[in-house]
Amino acid sequence: MEKISKKVENSFHVGMGEIVITSSPNVLSSLGLGSCIALVLYDPVEKIAGMAHIMLPDSSMGTKSSDNTKPGKYADKAVDALIKELDSKGASKKRIKAKIAGGSKMFSFEISALRSIGEQNVKKVLDLLQNHSIPLEGCDTGGSRGRSVRFNIFECVLEVKIIGQGIKGI
Amino acid sequence: MNNMQLDAMKELANIGTGHAANALSELIGKRVDMNVPKVDLIPLEQVGFHFGHPEDPVCAIFSSCESSLETILVFIMSLGDSEDLAEMLLKNISIPMKEMEKESLRESALSEAGNIILGAFISAMGDMVNQKLPLSVPHITVDMLGSVMDIMVAIFGVETDTVFLIETSLSFPENEGRLFSGRIMLVPTPGSLENFFQVLGLR
């Protein structure tokens, strides 16, 4: 995404499985997260950020018949892709920080088809961030409520909205 | 999946919905109409946008049937409609109580209504395929549509990128002009479709 010279903010929605990279003063958002996770990696000095809307923890889970071309679908591929994209846009890996939200358990029942995906997503993302030595600056995960998030790149704040609880910034 | 198989699934849903409509009608003492079931094949990433906007507040009641015909059943309404339904269910109760207790009671009533509706649905299905189909206790959530529909990621995400479900809706024509509708979704888990077709005699 190009830097915009006027102070006009564009808002980019990151759909399930997508990765979007942009810079200040733009805003990145993900709506209606349940077990999915919104992962933001950002360079606070260059004010460049990427958001991934992660669906599942591990790309090795995918079967042959599923389409694995969505870069943000699996946590492991998403983190690598975000780092690579940010690097190509001039972000410094040493400066990159992370914020995450989501990974809820929307329903308390477990059947064979449901595998505590929210929890697994959170654990996987945290492990990957640790492996890459990326500091986690904000985290609002777990619980049983849905979240919508907006990342304001200029302020490096992730706004998390939960029905009945208003909006909080992390 | 061929047309005959799709038609059979729709017929299954039709019978289920008919019974569900009757059950709801008896519960609230009003006429309940139903729509013709349709099959949805939705790209997984659009599932939050298919039934509305991902941030729309909804009330959803989920139950699971764990048998060889493993399936999830959902009864979902807009938040406003769920409040209307709760009022209808509780109209004869006028004990003064705190707001939190009222809310808890509303959730219980809706949960139970969901259980009755989905229970009627699955038992009609069971009769049609000559199998006992057990239904789990209902789980209710009031939250954003997108967050609720994330369950489809867990059910389908690993195997495929397309959600297959059959939906119908129930509505109240006599609801004083206000449009109420509740959607019933039948979501067979990916592995169980083969079994569905087998019991329907359509391999």
Tab-separated table of C-alpha atoms in Angstrom, chain A residues 11-123:
chain	number	residue	atom	x	y	z
A	11	SER	CA	-9.903	1.673	6.569
A	12	PHE	CA	-9.064	-1.806	5.332
A	13	HIS	CA	-11.139	-4.769	6.359
A	14	VAL	CA	-9.224	-8.015	6.742
A	15	GLY	CA	-11.466	-10.952	5.871
A	16	MET	CA	-11.054	-14.503	7.129
A	17	GLY	CA	-7.750	-15.944	5.994
A	18	GLU	CA	-6.503	-12.631	4.608
A	19	ILE	CA	-3.423	-10.554	5.322
A	20	VAL	CA	-3.393	-6.824	4.702
A	21	ILE	CA	-0.323	-4.583	5.054
A	22	THR	CA	-0.599	-0.833	5.174
A	23	SER	CA	0.833	2.253	6.833
A	24	SER	CA	-0.259	5.212	8.886
A	25	PRO	CA	-2.730	6.949	8.848
A	26	ASN	CA	-4.676	3.947	7.619
A	27	VAL	CA	-6.614	1.580	9.831
A	28	LEU	CA	-6.861	-2.213	9.713
A	29	SER	CA	-9.960	-4.015	10.963
A	30	SER	CA	-11.383	-7.491	11.496
A	31	LEU	CA	-15.045	-7.966	12.352
A	32	GLY	CA	-16.858	-10.637	14.297
A	33	LEU	CA	-13.947	-12.720	15.579
A	34	GLY	CA	-14.949	-15.868	17.413
A	35	SER	CA	-12.385	-18.647	17.521
A	36	CYS	CA	-10.428	-16.756	14.864
A	37	ILE	CA	-7.543	-14.466	15.833
A	38	ALA	CA	-6.578	-11.059	14.547
A	39	LEU	CA	-2.799	-10.819	14.691
A	40	VAL	CA	-1.146	-7.458	14.146
A	41	LEU	CA	2.574	-7.082	13.564
A	42	TYR	CA	3.777	-3.503	13.377
A	43	ASP	CA	6.854	-1.330	13.210
A	44	PRO	CA	6.135	1.557	15.615
A	45	VAL	CA	8.858	3.748	14.144
A	46	GLU	CA	8.125	3.329	10.420
A	47	LYS	CA	4.370	3.130	11.230
A	48	ILE	CA	3.831	0.140	8.973
A	49	ALA	CA	1.544	-2.685	10.050
A	50	GLY	CA	0.047	-5.937	8.870
A	51	MET	CA	-3.025	-7.711	10.134
A	52	ALA	CA	-3.778	-11.402	9.608
A	53	HIS	CA	-7.231	-12.895	10.247
A	54	ILE	CA	-6.146	-16.352	11.348
A	55	MET	CA	-8.590	-19.268	11.264
A	56	LEU	CA	-6.667	-22.383	12.261
A	57	PRO	CA	-3.432	-23.131	14.102
A	58	ASP	CA	-1.445	-25.469	11.892
A	59	SER	CA	-1.081	-25.753	8.130
A	60	SER	CA	-0.246	-29.439	8.488
A	61	MET	CA	-3.896	-29.920	9.524
A	62	GLY	CA	-5.085	-29.080	6.031
A	63	THR	CA	-6.238	-31.879	3.786
A	64	LYS	CA	-5.493	-32.137	0.094
A	65	SER	CA	-8.977	-31.070	-0.867
A	66	SER	CA	-8.835	-27.772	0.989
A	67	ASP	CA	-7.491	-24.713	-0.687
A	68	ASN	CA	-4.465	-23.537	1.223
A	69	THR	CA	-3.798	-20.409	-0.760
A	70	LYS	CA	-5.210	-17.983	1.778
A	71	PRO	CA	-2.053	-16.553	3.355
A	72	GLY	CA	-3.608	-15.822	6.725
A	73	LYS	CA	-5.629	-19.004	7.173
A	74	TYR	CA	-3.099	-20.934	9.271
A	75	ALA	CA	-1.185	-19.325	12.129
A	76	ASP	CA	2.188	-20.773	11.154
A	77	LYS	CA	2.060	-19.572	7.553
A	78	ALA	CA	0.456	-16.267	8.567
A	79	VAL	CA	3.237	-15.224	10.914
A	80	ASP	CA	5.904	-15.996	8.312
A	81	ALA	CA	3.972	-14.146	5.612
A	82	LEU	CA	3.433	-11.084	7.798
A	83	ILE	CA	7.111	-10.848	8.680
A	84	LYS	CA	8.144	-11.265	5.068
A	85	GLU	CA	5.683	-8.666	3.787
A	86	LEU	CA	6.561	-6.112	6.448
A	87	ASP	CA	10.239	-6.633	5.746
A	88	SER	CA	9.693	-6.003	2.036
A	89	LYS	CA	7.908	-2.737	2.874
A	90	GLY	CA	10.799	-1.412	4.913
A	91	ALA	CA	9.923	-2.519	8.423
A	92	SER	CA	12.767	-3.565	10.652
A	93	LYS	CA	12.417	-7.048	12.130
A	94	LYS	CA	14.237	-5.923	15.245
A	95	ARG	CA	11.564	-3.297	15.876
A	96	ILE	CA	8.491	-5.380	15.054
A	97	LYS	CA	5.963	-5.797	17.843
A	98	ALA	CA	2.721	-7.781	18.079
A	99	LYS	CA	-0.822	-7.416	19.357
A	100	ILE	CA	-3.478	-10.129	19.228
A	101	ALA	CA	-7.193	-10.502	19.914
A	102	GLY	CA	-9.723	-13.292	19.541
A	103	GLY	CA	-9.465	-17.020	20.092
A	104	SER	CA	-12.689	-17.358	22.094
A	105	LYS	CA	-14.572	-20.491	22.881
A	106	MET	CA	-17.965	-19.374	21.615
A	107	PHE	CA	-19.743	-22.541	22.621
A	108	SER	CA	-19.134	-24.730	25.579
A	109	PHE	CA	-19.844	-27.997	23.862
A	110	GLU	CA	-17.217	-30.148	22.257
A	111	ILE	CA	-17.986	-32.679	19.606
A	112	SER	CA	-15.534	-34.469	17.417
A	113	ALA	CA	-15.798	-31.775	14.767
A	114	LEU	CA	-14.947	-28.938	17.136
A	115	ARG	CA	-11.496	-29.002	18.594
A	116	SER	CA	-11.144	-25.984	20.958
A	117	ILE	CA	-9.880	-24.154	17.926
A	118	GLY	CA	-9.812	-20.772	19.684
A	119	GLU	CA	-7.505	-22.006	22.407
A	120	GLN	CA	-5.252	-23.789	19.936
A	121	ASN	CA	-5.016	-20.675	17.801
A	122	VAL	CA	-3.921	-18.582	20.775
A	123	LYS	CA	-1.322	-21.072	21.915
